[in-house]
Amino acid sequence: MLQLPKPQRMRPLASPAEAYEYCRQVTATYSKTFYLGTLLMPPEKRQAIWAIYEWCRRTDELVDGPKACFTTPETLDQWERHLESVFAGEPLEDPDVALVDTIQRFPIEIQPFRDMIAGQRMDLYRSRYETFQELELYCYRVAGTVGLMTSPVLGFEQTQLSAPWYEPNPKEATEEAIALGIANQLTNILRDVGEDAQRGRIYLPLEDLARFNYSEEDLMNGIVDERWQNLMRFEIERARQFYQSAAKGISALNPDARWPVWSALMLYQGILNVIERNKYDVFRQRAYVPAFEKFLYLPVAWLRAQAL
């Protein structure tokens, strides 16, 4: 069983500034697209998002990291107790200091974090999903929860808009934040089909493979033919529908959060465009948005933030 490292007591924990800097470095290193979006936020909000991202990454590493083969349900039980300590204001490791500070600054609840851990539990015993309904639950837990974690940081518009018949609904906006997380996770799944197959995992619903007469063996062998292309078109369209749902909630956010969220949405959705440009071959080409193309999205995202 993988035992989580015991907190280092030989020295004091990092200061909040040091902890936030560490979280910034982790975010910048492992999620360049996401990090670019956070740089458009006010300093206090971007730091909070870095702290949340770093916790999510540590959680994901338990089942996808170098020592994942040693992770057991007991490991995740221990990680959940660690989480409870953080929400009790008792950091155990240096990065926790930043998350504790974030929790004290923003009205963040513990349940989405618990739900994410539940998603990691699914990865311990599942390597296939029969239906999209099953996959959607997984996507909510490992990524839709991020929308719930970050919404209190981004905040919702409190003032009346000029049109009296329209008033943002925070509940709907939260649901749409979940949709953005699910859209991002579906994009990850489509981008990483080849890598996941090497680990023996297939996240695409088996009912979808059957719909296009494409077998698990075909996928494991990386066969790109008309069947695969039609399957990928179907999956990409589904992901785009979630992005469309997510976009409807951005106008309900505080003005200083709209540009970053539009940017993050467009940048991540751009991965789908690259998959199409690569003729759906995600086995031999990793889909990523080139740096120059990322910067082209930013002014468009800014215009949408002002007008929509």
mmCIF file of C-alpha atoms in Angstrom:
data_model
loop_
_atom_site.group_PDB
_atom_site.id
_atom_site.type_symbol
_atom_site.label_atom_id
_atom_site.label_comp_id
_atom_site.label_asym_id
_atom_site.label_seq_id
_atom_site.Cartn_x
_atom_site.Cartn_y
_atom_site.Cartn_z
ATOM 1 C CA MET A 1 0.000 0.000 0.000
ATOM 2 C CA LEU A 2 1.217 3.481 -0.818
ATOM 3 C CA GLN A 3 1.639 5.395 2.418
ATOM 4 C CA LEU A 4 1.374 9.130 2.069
ATOM 5 C CA PRO A 5 4.461 10.902 3.405
ATOM 6 C CA LYS A 6 4.219 12.015 6.979
ATOM 7 C CA PRO A 7 4.453 15.764 7.483
ATOM 8 C CA GLN A 8 7.982 17.034 7.883
ATOM 9 C CA ARG A 9 8.330 18.386 11.421
ATOM 10 C CA MET A 10 12.064 19.079 11.355
ATOM 11 C CA ARG A 11 11.411 22.582 10.024
ATOM 12 C CA PRO A 12 8.481 24.979 9.997
ATOM 13 C CA LEU A 13 6.071 24.833 7.098
ATOM 14 C CA ALA A 14 6.405 27.280 4.249
ATOM 15 C CA SER A 15 5.002 30.785 4.523
ATOM 16 C CA PRO A 16 1.842 31.535 2.516
ATOM 17 C CA ALA A 17 3.926 33.451 -0.046
ATOM 18 C CA GLU A 18 6.323 30.521 -0.461
ATOM 19 C CA ALA A 19 3.460 28.030 -0.696
ATOM 20 C CA TYR A 20 1.651 30.071 -3.342
ATOM 21 C CA GLU A 21 4.856 30.381 -5.352
ATOM 22 C CA TYR A 22 5.278 26.613 -5.269
ATOM 23 C CA CYS A 23 1.679 26.160 -6.455
ATOM 24 C CA ARG A 24 2.316 28.672 -9.231
ATOM 25 C CA GLN A 25 5.333 26.717 -10.412
ATOM 26 C CA VAL A 26 3.402 23.445 -10.413
ATOM 27 C CA THR A 27 0.551 24.989 -12.407
ATOM 28 C CA ALA A 28 2.917 26.612 -14.903
ATOM 29 C CA THR A 29 4.833 23.364 -15.374
ATOM 30 C CA TYR A 30 2.020 20.876 -15.726
ATOM 31 C CA SER A 31 -0.846 22.868 -17.265
ATOM 32 C CA LYS A 32 0.522 25.609 -19.477
ATOM 33 C CA THR A 33 -2.840 26.321 -21.116
ATOM 34 C CA PHE A 34 -4.644 26.589 -17.784
ATOM 35 C CA TYR A 35 -1.830 28.681 -16.327
ATOM 36 C CA LEU A 36 -2.079 31.210 -19.141
ATOM 37 C CA GLY A 37 -5.738 31.755 -18.275
ATOM 38 C CA THR A 38 -4.947 32.337 -14.590
ATOM 39 C CA LEU A 39 -2.507 35.133 -15.453
ATOM 40 C CA LEU A 40 -5.486 37.191 -16.620
ATOM 41 C CA MET A 41 -7.004 37.145 -13.108
ATOM 42 C CA PRO A 42 -6.434 39.568 -10.226
ATOM 43 C CA PRO A 43 -3.501 38.414 -8.035
ATOM 44 C CA GLU A 44 -5.569 37.142 -5.098
ATOM 45 C CA LYS A 45 -7.793 35.049 -7.361
ATOM 46 C CA ARG A 46 -4.990 33.638 -9.478
ATOM 47 C CA GLN A 47 -3.109 32.531 -6.369
ATOM 48 C CA ALA A 48 -6.213 30.787 -5.044
ATOM 49 C CA ILE A 49 -6.698 28.962 -8.335
ATOM 50 C CA TRP A 50 -3.051 27.834 -8.255
ATOM 51 C CA ALA A 51 -3.559 26.424 -4.752
ATOM 52 C CA ILE A 52 -6.639 24.498 -5.851
ATOM 53 C CA TYR A 53 -4.919 23.217 -8.990
ATOM 54 C CA GLU A 54 -1.921 21.986 -7.015
ATOM 55 C CA TRP A 55 -4.171 20.024 -4.636
ATOM 56 C CA CYS A 56 -6.011 18.506 -7.617
ATOM 57 C CA ARG A 57 -2.717 17.484 -9.168
ATOM 58 C CA ARG A 58 -1.513 15.815 -5.976
ATOM 59 C CA THR A 59 -4.814 13.958 -5.847
ATOM 60 C CA ASP A 60 -4.549 12.848 -9.471
ATOM 61 C CA GLU A 61 -0.960 11.693 -8.958
ATOM 62 C CA LEU A 62 -2.193 9.108 -6.443
ATOM 63 C CA VAL A 63 -3.758 7.087 -9.270
ATOM 64 C CA ASP A 64 -1.847 8.355 -12.318
ATOM 65 C CA GLY A 65 1.579 9.193 -10.929
ATOM 66 C CA PRO A 66 4.809 7.170 -10.757
ATOM 67 C CA LYS A 67 3.725 5.366 -7.559
ATOM 68 C CA ALA A 68 0.115 4.804 -8.597
ATOM 69 C CA CYS A 69 0.555 1.033 -8.639
ATOM 70 C CA PHE A 70 0.938 1.145 -4.846
ATOM 71 C CA THR A 71 -2.204 3.215 -4.244
ATOM 72 C CA THR A 72 -5.039 1.402 -2.474
ATOM 73 C CA PRO A 73 -8.453 2.450 -1.136
ATOM 74 C CA GLU A 74 -6.733 2.934 2.220
ATOM 75 C CA THR A 75 -4.332 5.416 0.612
ATOM 76 C CA LEU A 76 -7.296 7.490 -0.537
ATOM 77 C CA ASP A 77 -8.890 7.202 2.908
ATOM 78 C CA GLN A 78 -5.696 8.647 4.326
ATOM 79 C CA TRP A 79 -5.720 11.414 1.690
ATOM 80 C CA GLU A 80 -9.290 12.309 2.633
ATOM 81 C CA ARG A 81 -8.263 12.654 6.276
ATOM 82 C CA HIS A 82 -5.431 14.894 5.085
ATOM 83 C CA LEU A 83 -8.040 17.001 3.279
ATOM 84 C CA GLU A 84 -10.112 17.278 6.452
ATOM 85 C CA SER A 85 -7.061 18.621 8.288
ATOM 86 C CA VAL A 86 -6.615 21.292 5.638
ATOM 87 C CA PHE A 87 -10.246 22.387 5.935
ATOM 88 C CA ALA A 88 -9.795 22.449 9.716
ATOM 89 C CA GLY A 89 -7.026 25.003 9.164
ATOM 90 C CA GLU A 90 -4.218 22.582 9.978
ATOM 91 C CA PRO A 91 -1.817 22.268 6.996
ATOM 92 C CA LEU A 92 0.354 19.152 6.983
ATOM 93 C CA GLU A 93 2.578 19.915 3.995
ATOM 94 C CA ASP A 94 3.934 23.083 2.423
ATOM 95 C CA PRO A 95 1.369 23.336 -0.419
ATOM 96 C CA ASP A 96 -1.435 22.941 2.140
ATOM 97 C CA VAL A 97 -0.491 26.342 3.557
ATOM 98 C CA ALA A 98 -1.662 28.010 0.351
ATOM 99 C CA LEU A 99 -4.896 26.019 0.254
ATOM 100 C CA VAL A 100 -5.671 26.792 3.899
ATOM 101 C CA ASP A 101 -5.167 30.482 3.187
ATOM 102 C CA THR A 102 -7.413 30.213 0.108
ATOM 103 C CA ILE A 103 -10.165 28.481 2.093
ATOM 104 C CA GLN A 104 -10.013 31.266 4.667
ATOM 105 C CA ARG A 105 -10.343 33.943 1.987
ATOM 106 C CA PHE A 106 -13.116 32.397 -0.109
ATOM 107 C CA PRO A 107 -16.318 30.459 0.777
ATOM 108 C CA ILE A 108 -15.079 27.116 -0.544
ATOM 109 C CA GLU A 109 -16.819 23.916 0.587
ATOM 110 C CA ILE A 110 -15.179 20.552 1.177
ATOM 111 C CA GLN A 111 -17.666 18.364 -0.718
ATOM 112 C CA PRO A 112 -16.281 18.943 -4.254
ATOM 113 C CA PHE A 113 -12.858 17.899 -2.953
ATOM 114 C CA ARG A 114 -14.362 14.743 -1.467
ATOM 115 C CA ASP A 115 -16.110 14.065 -4.770
ATOM 116 C CA MET A 116 -12.812 14.338 -6.627
ATOM 117 C CA ILE A 117 -11.275 11.750 -4.340
ATOM 118 C CA ALA A 118 -14.290 9.539 -5.114
ATOM 119 C CA GLY A 119 -13.381 9.907 -8.784
ATOM 120 C CA GLN A 120 -9.871 8.653 -8.049
ATOM 121 C CA ARG A 121 -11.426 5.653 -6.324
ATOM 122 C CA MET A 122 -13.192 4.834 -9.601
ATOM 123 C CA ASP A 123 -9.804 4.668 -11.335
ATOM 124 C CA LEU A 124 -8.655 2.036 -8.840
ATOM 125 C CA TYR A 125 -11.208 -0.530 -9.936
ATOM 126 C CA ARG A 126 -12.476 0.587 -13.349
ATOM 127 C CA SER A 127 -10.697 0.654 -16.683
ATOM 128 C CA ARG A 128 -13.819 0.614 -18.887
ATOM 129 C CA TYR A 129 -17.128 2.500 -19.043
ATOM 130 C CA GLU A 130 -20.091 0.845 -20.717
ATOM 131 C CA THR A 131 -22.227 3.961 -21.218
ATOM 132 C CA PHE A 132 -21.754 7.693 -21.418
ATOM 133 C CA GLN A 133 -23.896 8.075 -18.298
ATOM 134 C CA GLU A 134 -21.253 6.139 -16.366
ATOM 135 C CA LEU A 135 -18.449 8.170 -17.919
ATOM 136 C CA GLU A 136 -20.227 11.455 -17.184
ATOM 137 C CA LEU A 137 -20.268 10.625 -13.464
ATOM 138 C CA TYR A 138 -16.534 9.981 -13.609
ATOM 139 C CA CYS A 139 -15.956 13.231 -15.501
ATOM 140 C CA TYR A 140 -17.979 15.160 -12.936
ATOM 141 C CA ARG A 141 -15.983 13.726 -10.069
ATOM 142 C CA VAL A 142 -12.502 14.254 -11.481
ATOM 143 C CA ALA A 143 -13.108 17.512 -13.357
ATOM 144 C CA GLY A 144 -16.623 18.921 -12.985
ATOM 145 C CA THR A 145 -15.830 19.325 -9.304
ATOM 146 C CA VAL A 146 -13.156 21.853 -10.254
ATOM 147 C CA GLY A 147 -15.964 24.175 -11.359
ATOM 148 C CA LEU A 148 -17.461 23.929 -7.871
ATOM 149 C CA MET A 149 -14.082 24.462 -6.208
ATOM 150 C CA THR A 150 -13.230 27.547 -8.252
ATOM 151 C CA SER A 151 -16.624 29.267 -8.576
ATOM 152 C CA PRO A 152 -16.403 30.832 -5.081
ATOM 153 C CA VAL A 153 -13.022 32.267 -6.088
ATOM 154 C CA LEU A 154 -14.206 33.628 -9.417
ATOM 155 C CA GLY A 155 -17.373 35.047 -7.852
ATOM 156 C CA PHE A 156 -20.722 35.997 -9.375
ATOM 157 C CA GLU A 157 -21.908 39.388 -10.586
ATOM 158 C CA GLN A 158 -23.961 41.075 -7.875
ATOM 159 C CA THR A 159 -25.223 44.110 -9.754
ATOM 160 C CA GLN A 160 -28.263 44.277 -11.990
ATOM 161 C CA LEU A 161 -27.514 44.184 -15.692
ATOM 162 C CA SER A 162 -28.910 46.911 -17.877
ATOM 163 C CA ALA A 163 -31.564 44.624 -19.346
ATOM 164 C CA PRO A 164 -34.201 44.263 -16.592
ATOM 165 C CA TRP A 165 -35.469 40.941 -17.942
ATOM 166 C CA TYR A 166 -32.095 39.271 -17.524
ATOM 167 C CA GLU A 167 -30.457 38.552 -14.216
ATOM 168 C CA PRO A 168 -27.623 36.033 -13.795
ATOM 169 C CA ASN A 169 -28.607 32.924 -11.864
ATOM 170 C CA PRO A 170 -25.666 31.712 -9.716
ATOM 171 C CA LYS A 171 -27.180 28.213 -9.459
ATOM 172 C CA GLU A 172 -27.340 27.880 -13.237
ATOM 173 C CA ALA A 173 -23.873 29.390 -13.553
ATOM 174 C CA THR A 174 -22.532 26.777 -11.131
ATOM 175 C CA GLU A 175 -24.065 24.001 -13.207
ATOM 176 C CA GLU A 176 -22.430 25.506 -16.262
ATOM 177 C CA ALA A 177 -19.100 25.631 -14.411
ATOM 178 C CA ILE A 178 -19.487 21.893 -13.894
ATOM 179 C CA ALA A 179 -20.176 21.560 -17.624
ATOM 180 C CA LEU A 180 -16.851 23.287 -18.365
ATOM 181 C CA GLY A 181 -15.016 20.800 -16.184
ATOM 182 C CA ILE A 182 -16.729 17.889 -17.920
ATOM 183 C CA ALA A 183 -15.926 19.387 -21.333
ATOM 184 C CA ASN A 184 -12.269 19.721 -20.353
ATOM 185 C CA GLN A 185 -12.143 16.128 -19.129
ATOM 186 C CA LEU A 186 -13.755 14.813 -22.305
ATOM 187 C CA THR A 187 -11.119 16.756 -24.236
ATOM 188 C CA ASN A 188 -8.392 15.157 -22.113
ATOM 189 C CA ILE A 189 -9.858 11.733 -22.804
ATOM 190 C CA LEU A 190 -9.896 12.303 -26.570
ATOM 191 C CA ARG A 191 -6.367 13.739 -26.576
ATOM 192 C CA ASP A 192 -4.957 10.942 -24.390
ATOM 193 C CA VAL A 193 -6.626 7.876 -25.940
ATOM 194 C CA GLY A 194 -3.267 6.438 -26.978
ATOM 195 C CA GLU A 195 -1.551 7.041 -23.642
ATOM 196 C CA ASP A 196 -4.474 5.595 -21.709
ATOM 197 C CA ALA A 197 -4.515 2.514 -23.945
ATOM 198 C CA GLN A 198 -0.878 1.859 -23.063
ATOM 199 C CA ARG A 199 -1.989 1.696 -19.428
ATOM 200 C CA GLY A 200 -4.816 -0.665 -20.287
ATOM 201 C CA ARG A 201 -7.539 1.963 -19.918
ATOM 202 C CA ILE A 202 -10.326 2.877 -22.301
ATOM 203 C CA TYR A 203 -12.424 5.834 -21.254
ATOM 204 C CA LEU A 204 -14.487 6.104 -24.437
ATOM 205 C CA PRO A 205 -17.854 4.466 -23.700
ATOM 206 C CA LEU A 206 -17.964 0.928 -25.029
ATOM 207 C CA GLU A 207 -21.475 1.574 -26.343
ATOM 208 C CA ASP A 208 -19.966 4.266 -28.594
ATOM 209 C CA LEU A 209 -17.314 1.899 -29.905
ATOM 210 C CA ALA A 210 -20.050 -0.608 -30.718
ATOM 211 C CA ARG A 211 -22.103 2.103 -32.422
ATOM 212 C CA PHE A 212 -19.291 2.602 -34.941
ATOM 213 C CA ASN A 213 -18.269 -1.061 -35.128
ATOM 214 C CA TYR A 214 -14.853 -0.250 -33.649
ATOM 215 C CA SER A 215 -13.473 -2.805 -31.205
ATOM 216 C CA GLU A 216 -11.338 -2.567 -28.094
ATOM 217 C CA GLU A 217 -8.667 -4.487 -29.981
ATOM 218 C CA ASP A 218 -8.760 -1.878 -32.759
ATOM 219 C CA LEU A 219 -8.216 0.845 -30.199
ATOM 220 C CA MET A 220 -5.386 -0.972 -28.465
ATOM 221 C CA ASN A 221 -3.705 -1.363 -31.861
ATOM 222 C CA GLY A 222 -4.156 2.326 -32.690
ATOM 223 C CA ILE A 223 -6.127 1.750 -35.887
ATOM 224 C CA VAL A 224 -7.164 4.998 -37.564
ATOM 225 C CA ASP A 225 -9.713 4.361 -40.278
ATOM 226 C CA GLU A 226 -13.140 5.632 -41.300
ATOM 227 C CA ARG A 227 -14.780 3.953 -38.320
ATOM 228 C CA TRP A 228 -12.393 5.666 -35.919
ATOM 229 C CA GLN A 229 -12.780 9.027 -37.605
ATOM 230 C CA ASN A 230 -16.568 8.819 -37.382
ATOM 231 C CA LEU A 231 -16.332 7.805 -33.727
ATOM 232 C CA MET A 232 -14.048 10.743 -32.957
ATOM 233 C CA ARG A 233 -16.332 13.186 -34.771
ATOM 234 C CA PHE A 234 -19.176 11.948 -32.593
ATOM 235 C CA GLU A 235 -17.168 12.346 -29.369
ATOM 236 C CA ILE A 236 -15.832 15.779 -30.341
ATOM 237 C CA GLU A 237 -19.344 17.027 -31.030
ATOM 238 C CA ARG A 238 -20.446 15.822 -27.590
ATOM 239 C CA ALA A 239 -17.557 17.670 -25.934
ATOM 240 C CA ARG A 240 -18.412 20.827 -27.864
ATOM 241 C CA GLN A 241 -21.988 20.666 -26.610
ATOM 242 C CA PHE A 242 -20.647 20.783 -23.057
ATOM 243 C CA TYR A 243 -18.474 23.771 -23.972
ATOM 244 C CA GLN A 244 -21.555 25.504 -25.382
ATOM 245 C CA SER A 245 -23.454 24.867 -22.155
ATOM 246 C CA ALA A 246 -20.524 26.164 -20.109
ATOM 247 C CA ALA A 247 -20.275 29.362 -22.156
ATOM 248 C CA LYS A 248 -23.812 30.349 -21.153
ATOM 249 C CA GLY A 249 -22.764 30.780 -17.534
ATOM 250 C CA ILE A 250 -19.751 33.040 -18.024
ATOM 251 C CA SER A 251 -21.801 36.242 -18.109
ATOM 252 C CA ALA A 252 -22.965 35.527 -14.554
ATOM 253 C CA LEU A 253 -19.389 35.682 -13.237
ATOM 254 C CA ASN A 254 -17.755 38.777 -11.813
ATOM 255 C CA PRO A 255 -16.393 40.955 -14.634
ATOM 256 C CA ASP A 256 -12.773 40.306 -13.627
ATOM 257 C CA ALA A 257 -13.310 36.550 -14.101
ATOM 258 C CA ARG A 258 -14.983 36.551 -17.500
ATOM 259 C CA TRP A 259 -11.933 37.104 -19.693
ATOM 260 C CA PRO A 260 -9.852 34.398 -17.972
ATOM 261 C CA VAL A 261 -12.686 31.869 -18.135
ATOM 262 C CA TRP A 262 -13.466 32.645 -21.776
ATOM 263 C CA SER A 263 -9.745 32.286 -22.509
ATOM 264 C CA ALA A 264 -9.479 28.971 -20.681
ATOM 265 C CA LEU A 265 -12.572 27.649 -22.450
ATOM 266 C CA MET A 266 -11.365 28.661 -25.905
ATOM 267 C CA LEU A 267 -7.802 27.478 -25.341
ATOM 268 C CA TYR A 268 -8.910 24.058 -24.153
ATOM 269 C CA GLN A 269 -11.553 23.738 -26.844
ATOM 270 C CA GLY A 270 -8.789 24.501 -29.326
ATOM 271 C CA ILE A 271 -7.331 21.058 -28.598
ATOM 272 C CA LEU A 272 -10.358 19.571 -30.355
ATOM 273 C CA ASN A 273 -9.534 21.641 -33.438
ATOM 274 C CA VAL A 274 -5.986 20.272 -33.399
ATOM 275 C CA ILE A 275 -7.268 16.693 -33.154
ATOM 276 C CA GLU A 276 -9.297 17.365 -36.280
ATOM 277 C CA ARG A 277 -6.290 18.882 -38.043
ATOM 278 C CA ASN A 278 -4.316 15.759 -37.164
ATOM 279 C CA LYS A 279 -7.014 13.673 -38.898
ATOM 280 C CA TYR A 280 -8.055 12.204 -35.528
ATOM 281 C CA ASP A 281 -4.771 10.330 -35.068
ATOM 282 C CA VAL A 282 -4.327 10.651 -31.318
ATOM 283 C CA PHE A 283 -2.209 7.488 -31.180
ATOM 284 C CA ARG A 284 0.868 8.875 -32.905
ATOM 285 C CA GLN A 285 0.412 12.662 -32.542
ATOM 286 C CA ARG A 286 -0.275 14.484 -29.300
ATOM 287 C CA ALA A 287 -2.744 17.291 -29.877
ATOM 288 C CA TYR A 288 -1.679 20.612 -28.390
ATOM 289 C CA VAL A 289 -2.350 24.236 -29.248
ATOM 290 C CA PRO A 290 0.862 25.990 -30.402
ATOM 291 C CA ALA A 291 1.940 28.992 -28.341
ATOM 292 C CA PHE A 292 1.372 31.536 -31.117
ATOM 293 C CA GLU A 293 -2.148 30.194 -31.614
ATOM 294 C CA LYS A 294 -2.897 30.492 -27.901
ATOM 295 C CA PHE A 295 -2.176 34.203 -27.984
ATOM 296 C CA LEU A 296 -4.497 34.612 -30.956
ATOM 297 C CA TYR A 297 -7.361 33.376 -28.797
ATOM 298 C CA LEU A 298 -6.869 36.040 -26.118
ATOM 299 C CA PRO A 299 -8.265 39.120 -27.926
ATOM 300 C CA VAL A 300 -11.258 37.094 -29.121
ATOM 301 C CA ALA A 301 -11.872 35.929 -25.571
ATOM 302 C CA TRP A 302 -11.634 39.531 -24.346
ATOM 303 C CA LEU A 303 -14.245 40.664 -26.866
ATOM 304 C CA ARG A 304 -16.576 37.871 -25.807
ATOM 305 C CA ALA A 305 -16.090 38.811 -22.173
ATOM 306 C CA GLN A 306 -17.231 42.350 -22.946
ATOM 307 C CA ALA A 307 -20.107 41.566 -25.299
ATOM 308 C CA LEU A 308 -21.645 38.288 -24.120
#
